[in-house]
């Protein structure tokens, strides 16, 4: 077989879908016999929401018609409000969806595309050579067998057996000062403001939904996610840890310490599963390398972040970046596998900075309180909000380009509304098959690339042509009435291994 993906979470399933769209049918090995029902992430934020829309998955995940709408209200950065209404065009998109549902939708899509998913199969060994990789797998009933494959991708969590077997280091920092608690709970109806949805806390004040609060003693948040019991979370510093099972009484006591006031938390309705979790400390780590020969890492296997809630968003975009490149290597396209690390590793490094900055601004102490007051004043300025909103959304990530490249090169394709001979269409709908695409917006419509689909259209933009990679990033662009065919030829050869016809 050509590719084996170890790990059937959202990153592994997203990668499986991308490979299948690229003409490769991977095998997914997942240790669990069923998707984990343990509550984990609560949704997707930023550029990854636009990406699932471009794969036709937004409506499946959201349960509502697309396209996704930008958040023009407020978001948060280190428990400080980002007023997105100050921006002409907010880059922040929110998709509240439980991780279990994300996995289910992606697995359904992978099966539709012909992916083989082996649940209850666990990797126990890995040896690679110049020609491929031999895996040892423990299957149902403790049976053991070997698989021979061309490539292996570890999408198998922060404790990645693939990463360890490949000898890839995972340096970083472990933080042991904080204790985080998260539960599903209910609050009395009379404690909710019907106008704002805020949680009313006598002795503290209202707590707006989805906007964390930082006090001198810790942090608190209240998130009434749709279709689920409200999510209540605290973080405290220098609190003694314990190995005892987490209880709702423990959560009530934590809330009282953080807010200096009691909140009457009740058990959530229904059978669950419901979250009742305590985490002592945290980790921020990035793998030494994302590739070792024929072994690759995506998602938590490659990076974990102690704060910011960005891990899944970054991981799924890792999968989209790697998928088409690995498919090209298998099917005889251009060899661009080394660009996976050069493009995605800086994103992880940037997210480490993002995570550390938020952790610092959430820390205890009067000096941090002063810094937050100063920072809060800066957040009234649209320019500052723009920088942080782009950071939250990942909208400031541009992949490396050559000097003198068009300003759009290296960025995700813009959301253009195109007018074609067949009618109006969103660009997002044209990229769902994850193949290279040339958008010809010139007056004469004369551009052509062998082996690449061409869409001739008109649009309200100064751009006259766009060459898109399968991950919807711009490989080449022009704003000239007569685009530079040599530049187009070079980009097509570099990324897809095909020339432009004369």
CSV table of C-alpha atoms in Angstrom, one decimal:
chain,number,residue,atom,x,y,z
A,1,UNK,CA,0.0,0.0,0.0
A,2,UNK,CA,1.1,3.6,-0.6
A,3,UNK,CA,0.3,5.4,2.7
A,4,UNK,CA,-0.6,4.4,6.2
A,5,UNK,CA,-2.0,7.0,8.6
A,6,UNK,CA,-1.7,6.1,12.3
A,7,UNK,CA,-4.4,7.8,14.2
A,8,UNK,CA,-8.1,8.2,13.3
A,9,UNK,CA,-8.8,11.5,15.0
A,10,UNK,CA,-9.8,14.7,13.1
A,11,UNK,CA,-6.3,15.3,11.8
A,12,UNK,CA,-5.8,11.7,10.6
A,13,UNK,CA,-9.3,11.6,9.0
A,14,UNK,CA,-8.8,15.0,7.3
A,15,UNK,CA,-5.5,13.7,5.8
A,16,UNK,CA,-7.2,10.6,4.6
A,17,UNK,CA,-9.8,12.6,2.8
A,18,UNK,CA,-7.1,14.8,1.2
A,19,UNK,CA,-5.1,11.9,0.0
A,20,UNK,CA,-8.1,10.2,-1.5
A,21,UNK,CA,-9.0,13.4,-3.4
A,22,UNK,CA,-5.4,13.3,-4.7
A,23,UNK,CA,-5.9,9.8,-6.1
A,24,UNK,CA,-4.3,7.8,-3.2
A,25,UNK,CA,-6.3,5.3,-1.0
A,26,UNK,CA,-4.6,5.3,2.4
A,27,UNK,CA,-5.2,2.9,5.2
A,28,UNK,CA,-6.0,4.4,8.6
A,29,UNK,CA,-5.0,2.5,11.7
A,30,UNK,CA,-6.9,3.6,14.9
A,31,UNK,CA,-6.3,1.9,18.3
A,32,UNK,CA,-9.9,2.7,19.5
A,33,UNK,CA,-12.7,0.5,18.2
A,34,UNK,CA,-15.1,3.5,18.2
A,35,UNK,CA,-14.5,7.3,18.0
A,36,UNK,CA,-13.8,8.6,21.5
A,37,UNK,CA,-16.9,10.1,23.1
A,38,UNK,CA,-14.8,12.0,25.6
A,39,UNK,CA,-15.5,15.7,25.2
A,40,UNK,CA,-12.4,17.4,23.7
A,41,UNK,CA,-12.4,20.5,21.5
A,42,UNK,CA,-15.5,22.6,21.1
A,43,UNK,CA,-15.1,23.8,17.6
A,44,UNK,CA,-13.0,25.3,14.8
A,45,UNK,CA,-11.8,28.9,14.5
A,46,UNK,CA,-10.2,30.9,11.8
A,47,UNK,CA,-8.8,29.8,8.4
A,48,UNK,CA,-9.6,26.1,9.0
A,49,UNK,CA,-13.4,27.0,8.8
A,50,UNK,CA,-12.8,28.4,5.3
A,51,UNK,CA,-10.9,25.3,4.5
A,52,UNK,CA,-13.7,22.9,5.5
A,53,UNK,CA,-16.1,25.1,3.4
A,54,UNK,CA,-13.8,24.6,0.4
A,55,UNK,CA,-14.1,20.9,0.8
A,56,UNK,CA,-17.9,21.0,1.0
A,57,UNK,CA,-17.9,20.0,4.7
A,58,UNK,CA,-19.1,23.2,6.3
A,59,UNK,CA,-22.8,22.4,6.0
A,60,UNK,CA,-22.3,18.8,7.3
A,61,UNK,CA,-20.4,20.1,10.3
A,62,UNK,CA,-22.5,23.1,11.1
A,63,UNK,CA,-25.9,21.8,10.2
A,64,UNK,CA,-26.7,25.1,8.5
A,65,UNK,CA,-26.3,26.4,5.0
A,66,UNK,CA,-23.1,28.1,3.9
A,67,UNK,CA,-21.0,30.0,3.3
A,68,UNK,CA,-19.5,30.5,6.7
A,69,UNK,CA,-20.1,34.0,8.1
A,70,UNK,CA,-17.3,36.0,9.7
A,71,UNK,CA,-17.6,36.9,13.4
A,72,UNK,CA,-18.3,40.6,13.5
A,73,UNK,CA,-19.1,40.7,17.2
A,74,UNK,CA,-16.4,39.9,19.8
A,75,UNK,CA,-13.8,37.2,20.4
A,76,UNK,CA,-11.2,36.9,23.1
A,77,UNK,CA,-7.4,37.1,23.5
A,78,UNK,CA,-6.1,36.1,27.0
A,79,UNK,CA,-9.5,36.8,28.5
A,80,UNK,CA,-9.5,40.3,27.0
A,81,UNK,CA,-12.3,41.2,24.5
A,82,UNK,CA,-11.5,41.7,20.8
A,83,UNK,CA,-14.2,44.0,19.4
A,84,UNK,CA,-14.3,42.7,15.9
A,85,UNK,CA,-17.0,45.2,14.9
A,86,UNK,CA,-14.1,47.7,14.7
A,87,UNK,CA,-12.9,46.0,11.6
A,88,UNK,CA,-14.2,46.4,8.1
A,89,UNK,CA,-13.7,42.7,7.3
A,90,UNK,CA,-13.3,40.4,10.3
A,91,UNK,CA,-11.0,37.4,9.6
A,92,UNK,CA,-12.4,35.3,12.4
A,93,UNK,CA,-14.8,32.5,11.6
A,94,UNK,CA,-16.3,30.3,14.3
A,95,UNK,CA,-17.7,26.8,13.8
A,96,UNK,CA,-18.9,25.4,17.2
A,97,UNK,CA,-18.9,21.7,16.8
A,98,UNK,CA,-17.9,18.9,19.2
A,99,UNK,CA,-14.8,17.0,18.2
A,100,UNK,CA,-16.7,13.8,18.2
A,101,UNK,CA,-19.0,15.2,15.5
A,102,UNK,CA,-16.0,16.5,13.5
A,103,UNK,CA,-14.5,13.0,13.5
A,104,UNK,CA,-17.8,11.4,12.5
A,105,UNK,CA,-18.2,13.7,9.6
A,106,UNK,CA,-14.7,13.3,8.4
A,107,UNK,CA,-14.8,9.5,8.7
A,108,UNK,CA,-18.1,9.4,6.7
A,109,UNK,CA,-16.4,11.5,4.0
A,110,UNK,CA,-13.3,9.3,4.0
A,111,UNK,CA,-15.4,6.2,3.6
A,112,UNK,CA,-17.3,7.8,0.7
A,113,UNK,CA,-13.9,8.4,-0.9
A,114,UNK,CA,-12.8,4.8,-0.6
A,115,UNK,CA,-10.5,5.0,2.4
A,116,UNK,CA,-9.9,1.8,4.4
A,117,UNK,CA,-10.3,2.5,8.2
A,118,UNK,CA,-9.1,-0.3,10.5
A,119,UNK,CA,-10.4,0.4,14.0
A,120,UNK,CA,-9.0,-1.7,16.9
A,121,UNK,CA,-5.6,-1.8,15.2
A,122,UNK,CA,-2.6,-0.5,17.1
A,123,UNK,CA,0.9,0.3,15.9
A,124,UNK,CA,3.6,-1.5,17.9
A,125,UNK,CA,6.6,-1.2,15.7
A,126,UNK,CA,8.1,0.7,12.8
A,127,UNK,CA,11.2,0.1,10.7
A,128,UNK,CA,11.9,2.2,7.5
A,129,UNK,CA,14.5,1.7,4.8
A,130,UNK,CA,15.1,3.5,1.4
A,131,UNK,CA,12.2,1.8,-0.3
A,132,UNK,CA,9.5,1.9,2.3
A,133,UNK,CA,8.3,1.3,5.9
A,134,UNK,CA,7.4,-1.9,7.6
A,135,UNK,CA,4.9,-1.6,10.4
A,136,UNK,CA,4.0,-4.1,13.1
A,137,UNK,CA,0.4,-3.9,14.1
A,138,UNK,CA,-1.7,-5.5,16.9
A,139,UNK,CA,-5.2,-6.2,15.6
A,140,UNK,CA,-8.4,-7.4,17.3
A,141,UNK,CA,-7.9,-10.5,19.5
A,142,UNK,CA,-4.3,-9.6,20.1
A,143,UNK,CA,-3.3,-10.8,16.6
A,144,UNK,CA,-0.1,-9.3,15.2
A,145,UNK,CA,0.7,-8.7,11.6
A,146,UNK,CA,3.0,-6.6,9.4
A,147,UNK,CA,2.2,-3.9,6.8
A,148,UNK,CA,4.5,-2.7,4.1
A,149,UNK,CA,3.9,0.8,2.9
A,150,UNK,CA,5.6,3.6,1.0
A,151,UNK,CA,4.9,6.3,3.6
A,152,UNK,CA,3.7,6.6,7.2
A,153,UNK,CA,2.0,9.6,8.8
A,154,UNK,CA,1.7,9.9,12.6
A,155,UNK,CA,-1.5,11.6,13.5
A,156,UNK,CA,-1.5,9.8,16.8
A,157,UNK,CA,-1.6,12.4,19.6
A,158,UNK,CA,1.0,14.1,21.7
A,159,UNK,CA,2.3,10.7,22.9
A,160,UNK,CA,2.8,9.7,19.2
A,161,UNK,CA,4.2,6.1,18.9
A,162,UNK,CA,5.1,7.0,15.3
A,163,UNK,CA,7.2,10.0,16.4
A,164,UNK,CA,8.9,7.9,19.1
A,165,UNK,CA,9.6,5.0,16.8
A,166,UNK,CA,11.1,7.4,14.2
A,167,UNK,CA,13.4,8.9,16.9
A,168,UNK,CA,12.1,12.4,16.4
A,169,UNK,CA,12.6,14.6,19.5
A,170,UNK,CA,9.8,16.6,21.0
A,171,UNK,CA,11.5,19.5,22.9
A,172,UNK,CA,9.5,22.1,24.8
A,173,UNK,CA,8.4,23.3,28.2
A,174,UNK,CA,6.2,21.6,30.8
A,175,UNK,CA,4.3,24.0,33.0
A,176,UNK,CA,3.3,22.7,36.5
A,177,UNK,CA,2.0,25.9,38.2
A,178,UNK,CA,-1.5,25.7,36.9
A,179,UNK,CA,-4.5,23.5,37.4
A,180,UNK,CA,-7.4,23.6,34.9
A,181,UNK,CA,-10.8,22.3,35.5
A,182,UNK,CA,-13.6,21.9,32.9
A,183,UNK,CA,-17.1,20.6,33.5
A,184,UNK,CA,-20.5,20.4,31.8
A,185,UNK,CA,-23.0,21.8,34.3
A,186,UNK,CA,-26.3,23.7,34.6
A,187,UNK,CA,-27.0,27.0,36.3
A,188,UNK,CA,-30.5,28.2,37.6
A,189,UNK,CA,-32.4,30.2,34.9
A,190,UNK,CA,-32.6,33.2,37.2
A,191,UNK,CA,-28.8,33.5,37.1
A,192,UNK,CA,-28.9,34.2,33.3
A,193,UNK,CA,-29.5,37.6,31.8
A,194,UNK,CA,-32.1,37.0,29.0
A,195,UNK,CA,-30.9,40.0,27.0
A,196,UNK,CA,-27.1,39.2,26.9
A,197,UNK,CA,-27.0,35.6,28.0
A,198,UNK,CA,-24.5,36.6,30.7
A,199,UNK,CA,-24.1,34.5,33.8
A,200,UNK,CA,-25.1,36.7,36.8
A,201,UNK,CA,-22.7,36.2,39.7
A,202,UNK,CA,-23.7,38.2,42.8
A,203,UNK,CA,-20.5,39.5,44.6
A,204,UNK,CA,-18.6,39.4,41.3
A,205,UNK,CA,-20.7,40.8,38.5
A,206,UNK,CA,-22.0,39.4,35.1
A,207,UNK,CA,-19.8,37.1,33.1
A,208,UNK,CA,-20.5,37.3,29.4
A,209,UNK,CA,-20.8,34.0,27.5
A,210,UNK,CA,-17.6,32.7,25.7
A,211,UNK,CA,-15.5,35.6,27.2
A,212,UNK,CA,-13.1,34.3,29.9
A,213,UNK,CA,-12.6,36.3,33.1
A,214,UNK,CA,-9.2,36.7,34.7
A,215,UNK,CA,-9.0,37.6,38.4
A,216,UNK,CA,-6.1,37.9,40.8
A,217,UNK,CA,-6.8,34.2,41.8
A,218,UNK,CA,-7.3,32.6,38.4
A,219,UNK,CA,-9.5,32.4,35.3
A,220,UNK,CA,-13.2,31.5,34.7
A,221,UNK,CA,-15.3,31.1,31.6
A,222,UNK,CA,-18.9,30.2,30.9
A,223,UNK,CA,-19.7,28.8,27.4
A,224,UNK,CA,-23.3,27.9,26.6
A,225,UNK,CA,-22.5,25.9,23.5
A,226,UNK,CA,-25.5,25.0,21.3
A,227,UNK,CA,-27.0,21.6,21.7
A,228,UNK,CA,-25.0,20.8,24.8
A,229,UNK,CA,-24.9,21.6,28.5
A,230,UNK,CA,-23.0,24.8,29.3
A,231,UNK,CA,-19.3,24.4,29.7
A,232,UNK,CA,-17.8,25.9,32.8
A,233,UNK,CA,-14.0,26.2,33.2
A,234,UNK,CA,-11.5,27.5,35.7
A,235,UNK,CA,-7.7,27.8,35.9
A,236,UNK,CA,-5.8,28.3,39.1
A,237,UNK,CA,-2.2,28.9,39.9
A,238,UNK,CA,-0.1,27.2,42.6
A,239,UNK,CA,-3.0,25.0,43.7
A,240,UNK,CA,-1.9,21.6,45.0
A,241,UNK,CA,-2.7,18.9,42.5
A,242,UNK,CA,-4.5,15.7,43.3
A,243,UNK,CA,-5.0,12.3,41.7
A,244,UNK,CA,-8.5,11.9,43.2
A,245,UNK,CA,-11.4,11.7,40.8
A,246,UNK,CA,-12.8,15.1,39.7
A,247,UNK,CA,-16.2,16.1,41.3
A,248,UNK,CA,-18.7,18.8,40.8
A,249,UNK,CA,-18.1,19.9,44.4
A,250,UNK,CA,-14.5,20.4,43.6
A,251,UNK,CA,-15.5,22.6,40.6
A,252,UNK,CA,-17.8,24.7,42.8
A,253,UNK,CA,-15.0,25.3,45.3
A,254,UNK,CA,-12.6,26.3,42.5
A,255,UNK,CA,-15.2,28.7,41.0
A,256,UNK,CA,-15.6,30.3,44.5
A,257,UNK,CA,-11.9,30.7,44.9
A,258,UNK,CA,-11.4,32.3,41.4
A,259,UNK,CA,-14.5,34.6,41.5
A,260,UNK,CA,-14.7,35.2,45.2
A,261,UNK,CA,-18.4,34.3,44.9
A,262,UNK,CA,-20.5,31.1,44.7
A,263,UNK,CA,-22.1,29.9,41.5
A,264,UNK,CA,-24.8,27.2,42.0
A,265,UNK,CA,-23.6,24.6,39.5
A,266,UNK,CA,-25.9,21.6,39.0
A,267,UNK,CA,-25.3,18.3,37.2
A,268,UNK,CA,-25.9,18.4,33.4
A,269,UNK,CA,-29.1,16.7,32.0
A,270,UNK,CA,-29.0,13.6,29.9
A,271,UNK,CA,-26.8,10.6,29.8
A,272,UNK,CA,-23.7,12.3,28.4
A,273,UNK,CA,-20.9,11.7,28.0
A,274,UNK,CA,-20.3,14.8,30.1
A,275,UNK,CA,-17.0,16.5,30.8
A,276,UNK,CA,-15.6,16.4,34.3
A,277,UNK,CA,-11.9,17.0,33.8
A,278,UNK,CA,-8.9,18.3,35.8
A,279,UNK,CA,-5.5,18.9,34.1
A,280,UNK,CA,-2.5,19.6,36.3
A,281,UNK,CA,0.0,21.7,34.3
A,282,UNK,CA,0.5,21.8,30.6
A,283,UNK,CA,2.9,21.4,27.7
A,284,UNK,CA,4.1,23.5,24.8
A,285,UNK,CA,6.2,21.4,22.5
A,286,UNK,CA,7.2,21.3,18.8
A,287,UNK,CA,8.8,18.2,17.1
A,288,UNK,CA,12.5,18.5,16.1
A,289,UNK,CA,11.4,17.8,12.5
A,290,UNK,CA,8.1,17.0,10.7
A,291,UNK,CA,9.7,14.5,8.4
A,292,UNK,CA,12.1,11.6,8.9
A,293,UNK,CA,12.6,9.9,5.5
A,294,UNK,CA,9.3,8.3,4.7
A,295,UNK,CA,7.7,9.2,8.1
A,296,UNK,CA,5.7,12.4,8.6
A,297,UNK,CA,3.9,14.0,11.6
A,298,UNK,CA,0.8,16.1,11.7
A,299,UNK,CA,-1.3,17.7,14.5
A,300,UNK,CA,-0.6,16.9,18.1
A,301,UNK,CA,2.1,14.4,17.1
A,302,UNK,CA,4.0,17.4,15.8
A,303,UNK,CA,3.0,20.2,18.2
A,304,UNK,CA,1.1,20.9,21.4
A,305,UNK,CA,0.3,24.3,22.9
A,306,UNK,CA,-0.5,25.0,26.6
A,307,UNK,CA,-2.8,27.9,25.9
A,308,UNK,CA,-4.8,29.4,23.1
A,309,UNK,CA,-7.0,26.5,22.0
A,310,UNK,CA,-5.4,26.4,18.6
A,311,UNK,CA,-4.1,22.9,18.4
A,312,UNK,CA,-6.9,21.4,16.3
A,313,UNK,CA,-7.1,24.3,13.9
A,314,UNK,CA,-3.3,24.1,13.2
A,315,UNK,CA,-3.4,20.3,13.0
A,316,UNK,CA,-6.1,20.1,10.4
A,317,UNK,CA,-4.3,22.6,8.2
A,318,UNK,CA,-1.2,20.5,8.6
A,319,UNK,CA,-3.2,17.7,7.1
A,320,UNK,CA,-4.5,19.8,4.2
A,321,UNK,CA,-0.9,21.0,3.4
A,322,UNK,CA,0.6,17.5,3.5
A,323,UNK,CA,-2.2,15.6,1.8
A,324,UNK,CA,-1.8,16.9,-1.8
A,325,UNK,CA,2.0,16.9,-1.6
A,326,UNK,CA,2.1,13.3,-0.4
A,327,UNK,CA,-0.4,12.3,-3.1
A,328,UNK,CA,1.7,13.9,-5.8
A,329,UNK,CA,4.8,11.9,-4.6
A,330,UNK,CA,2.8,8.7,-4.8
A,331,UNK,CA,1.2,9.3,-8.2
A,332,UNK,CA,4.3,10.7,-9.9
A,333,UNK,CA,3.7,14.4,-9.6
A,334,UNK,CA,6.1,17.1,-8.5
A,335,UNK,CA,8.2,16.3,-5.5
A,336,UNK,CA,7.4,19.1,-3.1
A,337,UNK,CA,7.4,17.0,0.1
A,338,UNK,CA,10.2,19.1,1.7
A,339,UNK,CA,8.0,22.1,1.6
A,340,UNK,CA,5.6,20.6,4.1
A,341,UNK,CA,8.0,21.4,7.0
A,342,UNK,CA,9.2,24.7,5.6
A,343,UNK,CA,5.6,25.9,5.4
A,344,UNK,CA,4.1,24.3,8.5
A,345,UNK,CA,6.9,24.4,11.0
A,346,UNK,CA,6.9,28.2,11.2
A,347,UNK,CA,3.2,28.1,11.8
A,348,UNK,CA,3.8,26.0,14.9
A,349,UNK,CA,6.6,28.3,16.1
A,350,UNK,CA,4.3,31.3,15.7
A,351,UNK,CA,1.6,29.5,17.6
A,352,UNK,CA,4.0,28.8,20.4
A,353,UNK,CA,4.5,32.6,20.7
A,354,UNK,CA,0.8,33.1,20.6
A,355,UNK,CA,0.3,30.5,23.4
A,356,UNK,CA,3.0,31.9,25.6
A,357,UNK,CA,1.8,35.5,25.2
A,358,UNK,CA,-1.7,34.5,26.3
A,359,UNK,CA,-0.3,32.5,29.2
A,360,UNK,CA,1.7,35.5,30.4
A,361,UNK,CA,-1.3,37.8,30.2
A,362,UNK,CA,-3.4,35.3,32.3
A,363,UNK,CA,-0.8,34.9,35.0
A,364,UNK,CA,-1.3,36.1,38.6
A,365,UNK,CA,0.2,39.2,40.0
A,366,UNK,CA,-0.3,43.0,40.2
A,367,UNK,CA,2.3,43.6,37.5
A,368,UNK,CA,0.3,41.4,35.1
A,369,UNK,CA,-2.9,43.2,36.1
A,370,UNK,CA,-1.2,46.5,35.2
A,371,UNK,CA,-0.1,45.1,31.9
A,372,UNK,CA,-3.6,43.9,31.2
A,373,UNK,CA,-5.0,47.4,31.9
A,374,UNK,CA,-2.5,48.9,29.4
A,375,UNK,CA,-3.2,46.1,26.9
A,376,UNK,CA,-7.0,46.6,27.3
A,377,UNK,CA,-6.6,50.3,26.3
A,378,UNK,CA,-4.7,49.3,23.2
A,379,UNK,CA,-7.6,47.0,22.2
A,380,UNK,CA,-9.8,50.1,21.5
A,381,UNK,CA,-7.6,50.8,18.4
A,382,UNK,CA,-8.7,49.1,15.2
A,383,UNK,CA,-5.1,48.5,14.1
A,384,UNK,CA,-4.3,46.5,17.2
A,385,UNK,CA,-7.5,44.5,17.0
A,386,UNK,CA,-6.6,43.7,13.4
A,387,UNK,CA,-3.2,42.3,14.3
A,388,UNK,CA,-4.6,40.1,17.1
A,389,UNK,CA,-7.7,39.0,15.1
A,390,UNK,CA,-5.4,37.9,12.2
A,391,UNK,CA,-3.2,36.1,14.8
A,392,UNK,CA,-6.3,34.3,16.3
A,393,UNK,CA,-7.6,33.4,12.9
A,394,UNK,CA,-4.3,32.4,11.4
A,395,UNK,CA,-5.0,35.0,8.7
A,396,UNK,CA,-1.5,36.3,9.0
A,397,UNK,CA,0.2,33.1,7.7
A,398,UNK,CA,1.9,33.4,4.4
A,399,UNK,CA,3.9,30.6,3.0
A,400,UNK,CA,7.4,31.4,1.7
A,401,UNK,CA,7.6,32.9,-1.8
A,402,UNK,CA,10.3,34.2,-4.1
A,403,UNK,CA,11.3,37.8,-3.9
A,404,UNK,CA,9.2,39.9,-6.3
A,405,UNK,CA,6.3,37.4,-6.2
A,406,UNK,CA,2.7,38.8,-6.6
A,407,UNK,CA,1.3,40.1,-3.3
A,408,UNK,CA,-1.3,37.3,-3.3
A,409,UNK,CA,1.3,34.5,-3.8
A,410,UNK,CA,1.6,32.3,-0.7
A,411,UNK,CA,-1.7,33.4,0.8
A,412,UNK,CA,-5.0,31.4,0.8
A,413,UNK,CA,-7.1,32.2,-2.3
A,414,UNK,CA,-9.4,35.1,-1.8
A,415,UNK,CA,-13.2,34.4,-1.5
A,416,UNK,CA,-14.1,35.5,-5.0
A,417,UNK,CA,-17.6,35.5,-6.5
A,418,UNK,CA,-17.0,34.5,-10.2
A,419,UNK,CA,-19.2,35.0,-13.2
A,420,UNK,CA,-18.6,32.2,-15.7
A,421,UNK,CA,-20.4,31.2,-18.9
A,422,UNK,CA,-22.4,28.7,-16.8
A,423,UNK,CA,-23.4,31.3,-14.2
A,424,UNK,CA,-22.3,32.8,-11.0
A,425,UNK,CA,-20.2,30.6,-8.6
A,426,UNK,CA,-18.2,31.0,-5.5
A,427,UNK,CA,-14.5,30.1,-5.9
A,428,UNK,CA,-14.9,28.0,-2.7
A,429,UNK,CA,-17.1,25.6,-4.7
A,430,UNK,CA,-14.6,25.2,-7.5
A,431,UNK,CA,-11.8,23.8,-5.3
A,432,UNK,CA,-13.7,20.9,-3.6
A,433,UNK,CA,-11.9,18.2,-5.7
A,434,UNK,CA,-8.5,19.4,-4.4
A,435,UNK,CA,-6.8,19.6,-7.8
A,436,UNK,CA,-4.6,22.4,-9.3
A,437,UNK,CA,-6.8,25.1,-10.7
A,438,UNK,CA,-6.1,28.1,-13.0
A,439,UNK,CA,-8.6,31.0,-12.7
A,440,UNK,CA,-8.3,33.0,-16.0
A,441,UNK,CA,-9.8,36.5,-15.5
A,442,UNK,CA,-8.2,38.1,-18.5
A,443,UNK,CA,-10.2,39.8,-21.2
A,444,UNK,CA,-9.3,37.3,-24.0
A,445,UNK,CA,-9.3,34.2,-21.7
A,446,UNK,CA,-6.3,32.7,-23.4
A,447,UNK,CA,-4.3,31.1,-20.5
A,448,UNK,CA,-3.7,27.4,-20.5
A,449,UNK,CA,-1.8,24.9,-18.4
A,450,UNK,CA,-1.5,21.3,-19.5
A,451,UNK,CA,-3.1,18.9,-17.0
A,452,UNK,CA,-4.6,21.7,-15.0
A,453,UNK,CA,-8.3,22.7,-15.1
A,454,UNK,CA,-8.9,26.2,-16.3
A,455,UNK,CA,-11.9,28.3,-15.3
A,456,UNK,CA,-12.5,31.4,-17.4
A,457,UNK,CA,-14.5,34.0,-15.5
A,458,UNK,CA,-15.0,37.6,-14.6
A,459,UNK,CA,-14.8,39.0,-11.1
A,460,UNK,CA,-14.8,42.3,-9.2
A,461,UNK,CA,-11.0,42.3,-8.6
A,462,UNK,CA,-7.8,43.8,-10.0
A,463,UNK,CA,-6.3,40.3,-10.3
A,464,UNK,CA,-6.3,38.9,-13.8
A,465,UNK,CA,-5.2,35.3,-13.1
A,466,UNK,CA,-4.7,32.9,-10.2
A,467,UNK,CA,-2.9,29.6,-10.2
A,468,UNK,CA,-4.1,27.6,-7.1
A,469,UNK,CA,-2.5,24.7,-5.4
A,470,UNK,CA,-4.8,21.8,-4.3
A,471,UNK,CA,-4.9,23.3,-0.8
A,472,UNK,CA,-6.3,26.5,-2.2
A,473,UNK,CA,-3.1,28.5,-1.6
A,474,UNK,CA,-2.0,30.8,-4.4
A,475,UNK,CA,1.0,29.4,-6.3
A,476,UNK,CA,1.1,32.3,-8.8
A,477,UNK,CA,-1.0,35.4,-9.6
A,478,UNK,CA,-1.1,38.3,-12.0
A,479,UNK,CA,-2.7,41.7,-12.1
A,480,UNK,CA,-1.4,42.5,-15.6
A,481,UNK,CA,-3.7,42.6,-18.6
A,482,UNK,CA,-1.3,40.3,-20.3
A,483,UNK,CA,0.0,37.9,-17.6
A,484,UNK,CA,3.6,36.8,-17.5
A,485,UNK,CA,3.5,33.3,-19.1
A,486,UNK,CA,7.0,32.6,-18.1
A,487,UNK,CA,6.1,33.1,-14.4
A,488,UNK,CA,3.1,30.9,-14.9
A,489,UNK,CA,5.2,28.3,-16.5
A,490,UNK,CA,7.7,28.3,-13.7
A,491,UNK,CA,5.1,28.0,-11.0
A,492,UNK,CA,3.3,25.2,-12.8
A,493,UNK,CA,6.5,23.3,-13.2
A,494,UNK,CA,7.6,23.8,-9.6
A,495,UNK,CA,4.4,22.8,-7.9
A,496,UNK,CA,2.7,20.4,-10.3
A,497,UNK,CA,5.5,19.3,-12.7
A,498,UNK,CA,3.6,20.5,-15.8
A,499,UNK,CA,4.5,23.2,-18.4
A,500,UNK,CA,2.3,25.9,-19.9
A,501,UNK,CA,1.3,25.2,-23.5
A,502,UNK,CA,2.6,27.7,-26.0
